[in-house]
Coordinates of C-alpha atoms in Angstrom, one line a residue:
Chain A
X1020 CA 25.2 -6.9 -29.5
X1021 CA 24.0 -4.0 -27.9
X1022 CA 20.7 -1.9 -27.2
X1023 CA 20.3 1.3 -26.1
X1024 CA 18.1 1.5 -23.1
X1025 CA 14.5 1.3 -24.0
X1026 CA 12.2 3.5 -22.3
X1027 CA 8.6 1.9 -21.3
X1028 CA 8.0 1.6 -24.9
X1029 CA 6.8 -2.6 -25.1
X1030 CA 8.3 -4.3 -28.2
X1031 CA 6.4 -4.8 -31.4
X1032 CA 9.3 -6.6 -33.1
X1033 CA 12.6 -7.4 -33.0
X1034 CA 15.0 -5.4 -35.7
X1035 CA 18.6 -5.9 -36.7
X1036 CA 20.6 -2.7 -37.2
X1037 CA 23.6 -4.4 -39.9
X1038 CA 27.0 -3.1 -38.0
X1039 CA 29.5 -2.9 -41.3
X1040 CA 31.8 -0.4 -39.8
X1041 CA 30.3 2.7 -41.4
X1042 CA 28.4 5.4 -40.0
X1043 CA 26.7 6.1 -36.7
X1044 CA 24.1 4.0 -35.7
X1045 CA 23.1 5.1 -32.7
X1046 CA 20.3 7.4 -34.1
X1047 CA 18.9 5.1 -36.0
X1048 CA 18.6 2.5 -33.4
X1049 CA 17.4 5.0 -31.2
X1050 CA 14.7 6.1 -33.3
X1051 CA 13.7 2.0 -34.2
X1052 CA 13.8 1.4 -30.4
X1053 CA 11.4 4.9 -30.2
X1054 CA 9.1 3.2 -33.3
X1055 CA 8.3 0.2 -31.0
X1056 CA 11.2 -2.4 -32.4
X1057 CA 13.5 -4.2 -29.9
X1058 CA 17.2 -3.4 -31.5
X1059 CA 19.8 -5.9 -31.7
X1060 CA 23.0 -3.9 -33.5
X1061 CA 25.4 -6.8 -35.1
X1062 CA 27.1 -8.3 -37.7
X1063 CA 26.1 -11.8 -36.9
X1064 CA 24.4 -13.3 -39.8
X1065 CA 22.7 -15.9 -37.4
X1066 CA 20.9 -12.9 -35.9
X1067 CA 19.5 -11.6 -39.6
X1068 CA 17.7 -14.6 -40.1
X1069 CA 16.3 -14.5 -36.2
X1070 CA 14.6 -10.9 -36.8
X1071 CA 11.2 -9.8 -37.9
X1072 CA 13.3 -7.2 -39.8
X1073 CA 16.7 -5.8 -41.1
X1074 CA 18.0 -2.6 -41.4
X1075 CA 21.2 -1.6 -43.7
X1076 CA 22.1 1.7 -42.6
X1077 CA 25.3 3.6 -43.8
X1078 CA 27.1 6.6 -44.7
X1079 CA 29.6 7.4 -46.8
X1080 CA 31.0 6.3 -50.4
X1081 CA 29.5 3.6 -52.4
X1082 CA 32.7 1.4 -52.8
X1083 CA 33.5 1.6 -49.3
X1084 CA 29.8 0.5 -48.4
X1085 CA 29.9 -2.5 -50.9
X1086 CA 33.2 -3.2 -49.4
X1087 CA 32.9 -3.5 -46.3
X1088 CA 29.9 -5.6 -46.7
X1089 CA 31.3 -8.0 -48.7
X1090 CA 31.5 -10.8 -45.9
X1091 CA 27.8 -10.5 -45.3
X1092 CA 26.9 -9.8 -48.8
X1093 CA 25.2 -13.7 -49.0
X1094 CA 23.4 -13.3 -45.9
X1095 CA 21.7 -10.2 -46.6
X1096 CA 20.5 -11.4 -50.4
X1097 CA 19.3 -14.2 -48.0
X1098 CA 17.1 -12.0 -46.0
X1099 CA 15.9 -10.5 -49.3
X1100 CA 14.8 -13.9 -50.5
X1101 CA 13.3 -15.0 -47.0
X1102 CA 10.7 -12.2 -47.9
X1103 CA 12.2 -10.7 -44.3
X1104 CA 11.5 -6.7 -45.0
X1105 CA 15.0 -5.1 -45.5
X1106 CA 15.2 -1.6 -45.5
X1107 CA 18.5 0.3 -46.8
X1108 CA 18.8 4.1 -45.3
X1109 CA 20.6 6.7 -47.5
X1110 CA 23.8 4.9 -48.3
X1111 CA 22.1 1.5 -47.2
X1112 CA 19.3 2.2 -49.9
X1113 CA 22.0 2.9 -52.8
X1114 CA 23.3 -0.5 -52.2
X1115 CA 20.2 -2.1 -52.8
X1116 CA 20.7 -0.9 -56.4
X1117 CA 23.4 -2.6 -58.9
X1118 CA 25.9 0.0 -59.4
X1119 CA 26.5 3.3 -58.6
X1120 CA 29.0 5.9 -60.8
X1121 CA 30.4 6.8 -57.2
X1122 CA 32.0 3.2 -57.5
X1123 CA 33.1 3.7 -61.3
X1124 CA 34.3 7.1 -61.8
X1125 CA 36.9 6.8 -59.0
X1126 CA 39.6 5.6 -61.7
X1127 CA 39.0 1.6 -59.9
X1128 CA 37.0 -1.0 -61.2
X1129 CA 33.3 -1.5 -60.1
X1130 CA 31.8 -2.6 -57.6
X1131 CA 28.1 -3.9 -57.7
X1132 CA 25.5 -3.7 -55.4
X1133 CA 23.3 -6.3 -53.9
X1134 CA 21.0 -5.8 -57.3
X1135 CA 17.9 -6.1 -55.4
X1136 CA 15.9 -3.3 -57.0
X1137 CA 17.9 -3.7 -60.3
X1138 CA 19.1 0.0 -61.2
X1139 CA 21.9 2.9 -61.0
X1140 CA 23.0 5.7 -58.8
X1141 CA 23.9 8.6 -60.3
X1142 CA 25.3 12.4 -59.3
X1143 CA 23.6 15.5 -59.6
X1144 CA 24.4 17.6 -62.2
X1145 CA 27.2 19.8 -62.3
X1146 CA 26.4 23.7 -61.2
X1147 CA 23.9 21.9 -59.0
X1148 CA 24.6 22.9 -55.0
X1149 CA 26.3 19.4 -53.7
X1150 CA 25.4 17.6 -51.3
X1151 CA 21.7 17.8 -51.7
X1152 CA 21.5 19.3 -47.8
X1153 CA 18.4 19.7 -46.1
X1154 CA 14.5 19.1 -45.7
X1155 CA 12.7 17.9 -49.2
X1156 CA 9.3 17.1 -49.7
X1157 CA 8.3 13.5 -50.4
X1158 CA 5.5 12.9 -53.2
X1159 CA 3.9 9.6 -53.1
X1160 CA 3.5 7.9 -56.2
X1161 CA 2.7 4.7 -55.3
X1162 CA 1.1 2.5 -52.3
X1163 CA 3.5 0.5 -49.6
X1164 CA 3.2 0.2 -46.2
X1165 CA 6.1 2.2 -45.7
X1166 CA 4.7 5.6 -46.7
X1167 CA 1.2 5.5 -44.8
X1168 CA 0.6 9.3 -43.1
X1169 CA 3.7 10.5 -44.8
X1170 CA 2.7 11.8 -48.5
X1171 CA 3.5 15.6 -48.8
X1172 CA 6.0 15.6 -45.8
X1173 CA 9.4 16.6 -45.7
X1174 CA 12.4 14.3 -44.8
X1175 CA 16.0 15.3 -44.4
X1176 CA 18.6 14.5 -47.2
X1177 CA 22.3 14.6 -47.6
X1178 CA 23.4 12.7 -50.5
X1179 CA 25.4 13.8 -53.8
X1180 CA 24.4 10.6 -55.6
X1181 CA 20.6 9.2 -55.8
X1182 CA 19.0 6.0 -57.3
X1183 CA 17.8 5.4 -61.0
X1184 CA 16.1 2.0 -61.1
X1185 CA 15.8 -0.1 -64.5
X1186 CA 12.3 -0.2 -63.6
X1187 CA 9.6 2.5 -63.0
X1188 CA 7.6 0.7 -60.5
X1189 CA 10.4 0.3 -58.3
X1190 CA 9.7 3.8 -57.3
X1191 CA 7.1 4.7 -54.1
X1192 CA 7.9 8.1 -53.4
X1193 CA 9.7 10.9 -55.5
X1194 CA 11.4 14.1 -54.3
X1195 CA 12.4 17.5 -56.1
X1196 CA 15.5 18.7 -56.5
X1197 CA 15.7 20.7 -59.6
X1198 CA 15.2 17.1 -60.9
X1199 CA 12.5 14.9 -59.7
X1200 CA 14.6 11.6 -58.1
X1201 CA 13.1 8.9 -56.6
X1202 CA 13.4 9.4 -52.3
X1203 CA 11.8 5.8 -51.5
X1204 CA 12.7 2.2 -53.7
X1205 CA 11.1 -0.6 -53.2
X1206 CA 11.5 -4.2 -55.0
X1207 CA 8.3 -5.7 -56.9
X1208 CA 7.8 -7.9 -53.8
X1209 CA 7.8 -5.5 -51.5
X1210 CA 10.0 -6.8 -49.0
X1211 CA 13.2 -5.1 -50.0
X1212 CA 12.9 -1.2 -49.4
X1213 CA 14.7 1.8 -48.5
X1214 CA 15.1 5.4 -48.3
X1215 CA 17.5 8.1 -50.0
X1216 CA 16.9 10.4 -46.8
X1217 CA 17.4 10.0 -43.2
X1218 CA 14.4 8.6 -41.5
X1219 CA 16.2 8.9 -38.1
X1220 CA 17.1 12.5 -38.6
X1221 CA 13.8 13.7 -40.3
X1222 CA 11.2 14.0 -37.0
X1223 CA 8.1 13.2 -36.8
X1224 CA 7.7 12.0 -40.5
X1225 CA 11.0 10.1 -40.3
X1226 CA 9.6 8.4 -36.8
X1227 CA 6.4 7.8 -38.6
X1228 CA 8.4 5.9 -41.4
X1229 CA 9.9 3.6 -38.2
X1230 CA 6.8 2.9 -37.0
X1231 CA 5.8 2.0 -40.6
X1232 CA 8.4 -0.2 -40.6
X1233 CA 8.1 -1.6 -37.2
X1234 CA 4.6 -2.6 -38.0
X1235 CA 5.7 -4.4 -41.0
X1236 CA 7.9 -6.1 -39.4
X1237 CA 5.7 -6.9 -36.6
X1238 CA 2.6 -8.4 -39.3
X1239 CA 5.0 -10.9 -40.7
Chain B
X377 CA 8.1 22.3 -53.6
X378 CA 12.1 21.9 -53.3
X379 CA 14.4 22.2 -50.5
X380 CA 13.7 24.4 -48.0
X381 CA 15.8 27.0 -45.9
X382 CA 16.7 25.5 -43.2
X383 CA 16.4 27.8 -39.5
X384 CA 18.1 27.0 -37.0
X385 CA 18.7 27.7 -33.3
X386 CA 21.9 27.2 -31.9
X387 CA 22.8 26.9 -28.4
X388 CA 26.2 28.0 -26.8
X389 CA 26.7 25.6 -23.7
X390 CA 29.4 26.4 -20.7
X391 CA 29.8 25.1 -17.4
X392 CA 27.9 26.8 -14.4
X393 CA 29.5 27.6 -11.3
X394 CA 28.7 23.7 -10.1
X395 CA 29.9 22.6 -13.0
X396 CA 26.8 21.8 -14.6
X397 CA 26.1 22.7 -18.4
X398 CA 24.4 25.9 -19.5
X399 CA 23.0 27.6 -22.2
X400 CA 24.9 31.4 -21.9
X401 CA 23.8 34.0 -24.6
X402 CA 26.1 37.0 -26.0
X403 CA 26.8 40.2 -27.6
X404 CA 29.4 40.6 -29.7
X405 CA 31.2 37.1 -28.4
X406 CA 31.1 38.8 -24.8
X407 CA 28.8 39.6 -22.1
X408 CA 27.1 36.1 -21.9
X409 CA 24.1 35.9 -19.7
X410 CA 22.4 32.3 -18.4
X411 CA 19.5 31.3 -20.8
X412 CA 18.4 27.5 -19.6
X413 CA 19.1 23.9 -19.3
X414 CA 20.6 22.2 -23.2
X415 CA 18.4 19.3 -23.1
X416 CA 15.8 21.0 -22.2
X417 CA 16.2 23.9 -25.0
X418 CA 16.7 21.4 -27.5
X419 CA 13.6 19.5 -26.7
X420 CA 11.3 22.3 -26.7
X421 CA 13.3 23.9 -29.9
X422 CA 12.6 20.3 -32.0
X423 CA 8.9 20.9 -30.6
X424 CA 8.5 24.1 -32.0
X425 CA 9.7 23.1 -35.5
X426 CA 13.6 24.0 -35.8
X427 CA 15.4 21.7 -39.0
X428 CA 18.7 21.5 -36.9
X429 CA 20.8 22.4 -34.3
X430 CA 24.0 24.1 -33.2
X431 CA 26.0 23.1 -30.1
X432 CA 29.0 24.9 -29.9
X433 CA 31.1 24.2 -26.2
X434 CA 32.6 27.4 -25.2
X435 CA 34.2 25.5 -22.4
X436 CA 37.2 25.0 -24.1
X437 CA 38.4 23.2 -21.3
X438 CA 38.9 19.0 -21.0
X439 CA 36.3 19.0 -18.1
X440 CA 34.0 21.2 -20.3
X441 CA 34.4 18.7 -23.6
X442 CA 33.4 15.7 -21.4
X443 CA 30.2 17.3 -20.0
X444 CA 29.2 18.5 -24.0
X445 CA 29.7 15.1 -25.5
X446 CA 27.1 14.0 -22.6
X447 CA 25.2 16.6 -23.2
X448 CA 25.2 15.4 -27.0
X449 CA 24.1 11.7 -26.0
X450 CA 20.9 13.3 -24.3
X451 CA 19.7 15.5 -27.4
X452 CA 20.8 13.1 -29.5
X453 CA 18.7 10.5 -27.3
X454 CA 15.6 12.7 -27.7
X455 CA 15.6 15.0 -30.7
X456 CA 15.4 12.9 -34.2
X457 CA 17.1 15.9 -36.4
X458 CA 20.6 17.2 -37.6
X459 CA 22.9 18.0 -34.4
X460 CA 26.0 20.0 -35.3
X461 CA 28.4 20.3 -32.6
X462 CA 31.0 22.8 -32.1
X463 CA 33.9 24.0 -30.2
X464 CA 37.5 22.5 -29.4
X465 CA 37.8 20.4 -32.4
X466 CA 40.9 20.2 -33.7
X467 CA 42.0 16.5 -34.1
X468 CA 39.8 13.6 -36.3
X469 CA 40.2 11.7 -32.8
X470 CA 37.8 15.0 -31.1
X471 CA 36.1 14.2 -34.5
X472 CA 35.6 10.7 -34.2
X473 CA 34.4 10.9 -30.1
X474 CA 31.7 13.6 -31.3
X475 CA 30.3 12.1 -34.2
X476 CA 30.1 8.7 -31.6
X477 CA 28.3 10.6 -29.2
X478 CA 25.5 11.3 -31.7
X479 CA 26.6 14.7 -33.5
X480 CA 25.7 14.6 -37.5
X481 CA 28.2 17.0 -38.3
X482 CA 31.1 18.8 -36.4
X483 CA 31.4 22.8 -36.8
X484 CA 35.5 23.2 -36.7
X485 CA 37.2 27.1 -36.5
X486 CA 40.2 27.3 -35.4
X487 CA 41.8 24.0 -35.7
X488 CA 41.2 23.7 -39.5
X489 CA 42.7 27.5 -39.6
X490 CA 45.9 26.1 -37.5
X491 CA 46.1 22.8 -39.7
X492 CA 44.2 22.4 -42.3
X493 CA 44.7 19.1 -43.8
X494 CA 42.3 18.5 -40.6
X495 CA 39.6 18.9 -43.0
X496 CA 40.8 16.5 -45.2
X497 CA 41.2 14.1 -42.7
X498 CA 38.0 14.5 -41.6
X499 CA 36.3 14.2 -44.6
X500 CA 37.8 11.1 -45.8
X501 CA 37.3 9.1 -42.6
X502 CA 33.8 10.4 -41.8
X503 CA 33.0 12.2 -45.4
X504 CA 32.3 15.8 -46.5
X505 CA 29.1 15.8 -45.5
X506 CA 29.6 15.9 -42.1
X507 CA 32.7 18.2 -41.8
X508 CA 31.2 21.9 -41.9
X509 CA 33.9 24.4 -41.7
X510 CA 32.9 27.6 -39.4
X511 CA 34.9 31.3 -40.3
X512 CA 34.3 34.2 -37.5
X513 CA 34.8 37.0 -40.3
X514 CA 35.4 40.7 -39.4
X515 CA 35.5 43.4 -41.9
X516 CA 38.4 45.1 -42.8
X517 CA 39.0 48.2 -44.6
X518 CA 43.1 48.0 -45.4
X519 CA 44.7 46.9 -48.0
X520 CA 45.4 43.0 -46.3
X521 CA 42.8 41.7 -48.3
X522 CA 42.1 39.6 -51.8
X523 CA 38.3 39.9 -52.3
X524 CA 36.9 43.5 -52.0
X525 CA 32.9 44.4 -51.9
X526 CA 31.7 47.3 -51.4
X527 CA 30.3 48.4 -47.4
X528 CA 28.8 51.4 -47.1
X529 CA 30.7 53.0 -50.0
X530 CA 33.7 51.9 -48.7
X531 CA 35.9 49.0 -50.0
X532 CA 36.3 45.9 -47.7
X533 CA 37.7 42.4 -47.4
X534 CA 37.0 40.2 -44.5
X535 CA 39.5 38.8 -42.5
X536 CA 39.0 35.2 -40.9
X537 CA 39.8 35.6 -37.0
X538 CA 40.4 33.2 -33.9
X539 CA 39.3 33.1 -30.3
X540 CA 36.1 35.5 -30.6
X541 CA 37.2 37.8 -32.9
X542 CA 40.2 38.8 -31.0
X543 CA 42.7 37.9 -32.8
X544 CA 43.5 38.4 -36.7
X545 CA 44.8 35.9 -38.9
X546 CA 45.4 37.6 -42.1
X547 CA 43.8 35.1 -44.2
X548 CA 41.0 36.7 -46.7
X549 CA 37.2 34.6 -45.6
X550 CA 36.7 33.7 -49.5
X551 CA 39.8 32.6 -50.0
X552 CA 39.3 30.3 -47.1
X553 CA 36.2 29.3 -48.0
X554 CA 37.5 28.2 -51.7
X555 CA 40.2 26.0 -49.4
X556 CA 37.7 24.7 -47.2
X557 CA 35.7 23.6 -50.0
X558 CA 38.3 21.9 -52.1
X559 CA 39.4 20.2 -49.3
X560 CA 36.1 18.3 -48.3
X561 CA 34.0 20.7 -46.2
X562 CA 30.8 19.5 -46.4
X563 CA 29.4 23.0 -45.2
X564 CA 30.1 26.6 -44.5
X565 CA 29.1 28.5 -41.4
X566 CA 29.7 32.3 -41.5
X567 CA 29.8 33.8 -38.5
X568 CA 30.2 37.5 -37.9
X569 CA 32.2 39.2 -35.4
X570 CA 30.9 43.1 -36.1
X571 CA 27.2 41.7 -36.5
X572 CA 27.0 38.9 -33.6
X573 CA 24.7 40.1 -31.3
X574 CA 23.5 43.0 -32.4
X575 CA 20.4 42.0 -33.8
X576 CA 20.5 44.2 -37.1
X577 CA 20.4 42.2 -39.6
X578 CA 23.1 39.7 -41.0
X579 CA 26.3 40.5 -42.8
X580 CA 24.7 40.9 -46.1
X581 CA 27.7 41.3 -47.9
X582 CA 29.8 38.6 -46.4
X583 CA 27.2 36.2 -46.9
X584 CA 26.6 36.9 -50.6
X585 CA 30.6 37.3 -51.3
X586 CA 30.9 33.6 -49.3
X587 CA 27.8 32.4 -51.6
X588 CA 29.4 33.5 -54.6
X589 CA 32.4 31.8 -54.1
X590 CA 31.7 28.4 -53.1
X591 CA 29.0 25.7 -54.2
X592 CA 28.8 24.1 -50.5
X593 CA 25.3 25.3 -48.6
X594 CA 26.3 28.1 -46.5
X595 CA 24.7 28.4 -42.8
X596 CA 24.7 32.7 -42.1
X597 CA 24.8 33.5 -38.4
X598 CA 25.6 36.2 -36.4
X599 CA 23.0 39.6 -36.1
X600 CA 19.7 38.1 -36.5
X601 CA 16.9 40.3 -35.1
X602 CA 14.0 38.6 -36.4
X603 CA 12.2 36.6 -39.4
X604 CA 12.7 40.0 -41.6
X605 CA 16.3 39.6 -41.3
X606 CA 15.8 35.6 -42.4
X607 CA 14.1 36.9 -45.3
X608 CA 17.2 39.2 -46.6
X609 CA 19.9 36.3 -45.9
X610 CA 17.7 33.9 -47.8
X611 CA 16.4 36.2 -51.1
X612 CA 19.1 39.1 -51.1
X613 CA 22.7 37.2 -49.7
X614 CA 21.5 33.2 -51.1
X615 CA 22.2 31.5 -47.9
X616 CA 20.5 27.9 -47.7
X617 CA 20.3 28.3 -44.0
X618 CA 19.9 31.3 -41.1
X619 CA 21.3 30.7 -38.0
X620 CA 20.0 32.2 -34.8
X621 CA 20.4 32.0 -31.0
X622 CA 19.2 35.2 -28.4
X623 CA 15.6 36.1 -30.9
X624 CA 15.2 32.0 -30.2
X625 CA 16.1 32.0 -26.9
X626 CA 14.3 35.1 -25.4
X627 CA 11.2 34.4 -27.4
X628 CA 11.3 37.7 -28.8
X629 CA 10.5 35.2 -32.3
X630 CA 9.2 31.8 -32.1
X631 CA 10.6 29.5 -34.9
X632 CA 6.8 28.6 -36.3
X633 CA 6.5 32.3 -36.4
X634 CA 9.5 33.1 -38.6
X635 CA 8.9 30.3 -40.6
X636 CA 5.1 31.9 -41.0
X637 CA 6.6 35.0 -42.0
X638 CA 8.8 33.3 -44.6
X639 CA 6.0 30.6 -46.2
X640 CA 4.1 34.1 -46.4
X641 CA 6.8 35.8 -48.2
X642 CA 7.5 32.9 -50.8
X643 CA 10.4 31.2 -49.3
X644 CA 10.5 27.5 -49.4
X645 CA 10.4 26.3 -45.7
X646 CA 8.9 23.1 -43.9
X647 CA 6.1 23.6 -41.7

């Protein structure tokens, strides 16, 4: 239950950060508070249902992620079906997938996503420089509010596993990396979105992203 | 398009006389003269375009660690990219309190030299991606080494070395490198102790060797004299990333200016 102090900047909407135990969300919350949002960081699922908007943040492995968000796992497929926007980031996004081979190929049994934008995550090939590490270009192949003003940007990335969905149109934005992969997801609603890179971390663009979020939420 | 080369400024902060946090700027890990405020740098650097940043504290003192981690908060507060924070890190609790105070990534020397199942540690609490393992190399031309290129006709290994350069460890830099890799560094930052500061060129042939050997991105610091010398690390050496402090700090180069140079030269940059 915490916010970091907000400067002048008035609220447009109120955002919940999920708190699962992994990562550092102090960025993130930092750069929602920055896009306009009012923050509330928590793992209280009364709170989900409260907000204009969600945001599953998180780094590390796929297993661990799914894990640890077991206990909330209900509540957030409840935001999804509220039509509240929820937006994964980088390990956040994955999860909105089914299954991932970081979660399979670790000699354990499987673990599966929240299945919202049905699809896999899958390594980059071998030979290929891992972690994909740095500032990509995003190419916009498809309209959502998320993207406005961001089309031929570049974002920063650092992920060795990125999504596959069953279905094309689940993709808004794609990036290059020796391969094209899709950089932005989205489910057919519309509500359920995320990002492979780190809006927090990618400057301008990434704070444009917030804002694009924050205005979402805000128009609900 | 595809990933760019990343350039980035990094900032050496020590404690003034009053106690206060500095930016000092050196040659050849000595001499260190007062360049600004680290807030303030930072700021101006994220204005002018840089992908990342260093910190390194070169404090190490207790007093010195507490001001850097603050000084962390207020970048991190400000500045929406990468911060990699150096200096002192030799436990995953100095890990833990960094990454807390809004550092993507630590940069760890020594303490992964003295023990390192640190990295290990570090990477499976916090993950590879955000342990990035940092050699100060110095070339050697004795037979200590494992891994010989050829310097100015000569044959020569690099040696990984602690506190400045000053003192030898013994341990070949690719060898280490290998290690580091294999045991979860996310990243590899190549200092060198016969180029830092002198603002001709990078270590060509360290960078390329450490390149070669691992499949981690590789940061190459230490001699930068100006977008030109960018240009070799990137094309010639195949470093994903140039690091540079005293051409950044003195405005001798701007950033948008080396990345000018480099868009105009073919090498993928954002700008």
């Amino acid at each position: 239950m915490s916010t970091l102090a907000a400067d002048a900047e008035q609220s447009l909407a109120s955002v919940v950060v999920v708190d699962y135990g992994l990562g550092n969300l102090r960025s993130v919350t930092r750069g929602l508070e920055r896009a306009g949002a009012d923050v509330e960081i928590t793992d209280d699922p009364d709170a989900f249902a409260d907000a204009d908007g969600v945001v599953l943040p998180g780094v590390g492995a796929f297993r661990e992620g799914v894990e640890n968000a077991d206990p909330i796992r209900e509540d957030l497929l409840a935001v999804a079906e509220r039509g509240q926007p929820l937006f994964g980031i980088c390990l956040g996004m994955q999860m909105l997938l089914t299954a991932s081979e970081e979660g399979t190929t670790d000699g354990e049994s499987a673990v599966e996503g929240l299945d919202l934008i049905p699809g896999t995550n899958v390594r980059f090939d071998d030979g290929q420089k891992v972690p994909h590490m740095g500032w990509n270009e995003l190419s916009v192949e498809r309209d959502h509010p998320l993207v406005e003003g961001v089309d031929g940007e570049y974002a920063y990335f650092v992920h060795s596993y990125y999504a596959v969905p069953d279905d094309e149109a689940s993709t808004v934005a794609n990036t290059d990396y020796e391969r094209e992969f899709p950089s932005i997801v989205a489910n057919e609603a519309g509500n359920v979105f995320g990002t492979q890179f780190h809006p927090e971390k990618s400057g301008e663009t990434g704070l444009q992203i917030l804002r694009n979020f924050v205005e979402l939420c805000a128009d609900r | 398009m595809a990933l760019t080369k990343r350039i980035i400024p990094c900032i050496d902060v020590d404690l003034d006389d009053d106690g206060n946090p500095a930016v000092y700027t050196g040659v050849h890990f000595e001499d260190l003269q007062y360049t600004g405020d680290p807030v303030e740098m930072a700021k101006a650097y994220n204005e002018s375009g840089a992908d990342e940043f260093v910190f390194l504290d070169i404090t190490a003192s207790a007093e010195g660690r507490e001001t850097m981690l603050d000084v962390v908060k207020q970048v991190a507060d400000e500045v929406f990219i990468p911060l990699t924070v150096g200096g002192g890190i030799r436990t995953t609790e100095d890990i833990k309190e960094t990454l807390r105070a809004g550092a993507d990534k630590v940069s760890i020397t020594t303490g992964a030299l003295e023990r390192p199942e640190l990295i290990n540690e570090g990477a499976r609490a916090f993950g590879n991606q955000c342990i990035v393992i940092s050699v100060d190399a110095k070339r050697r031309f004795d037979e200590g080494g494992e891994h010989y290129v050829e310097v100015d006709g000569e044959s020569c290994w690099f040696e990984c070395t602690k506190k400045g350069g000053r003192e030898g460890t013994g341990i070949d830099v690719i060898e280490w490198a290998k290690e580091a890799e294999s045991r979860g560094a996310g990243e590899l930052f190549v200092n060198s102790i016969d180029k830092d500061g002198t603002k001709d060129g990078y270590d060509l042939p360290l960078t390329e060797a450490v390149c070669e050997a691992v499949d981690t991105p590789v940061i190459a610091s230490s001699g930068c004299g100006g977008p030109e010398d960018m240009y070799d690390v990137f094309t010639e050496a195949g470093a994903d990333a140039g690091l540079a402090a005293s051409i950044f700090h003195f405005d001798e180069h701007s950033i948008a200016e080396t990345k000018e140079y480099l868009d105009d030269h073919d090498v993928p940059v954002r700008y």
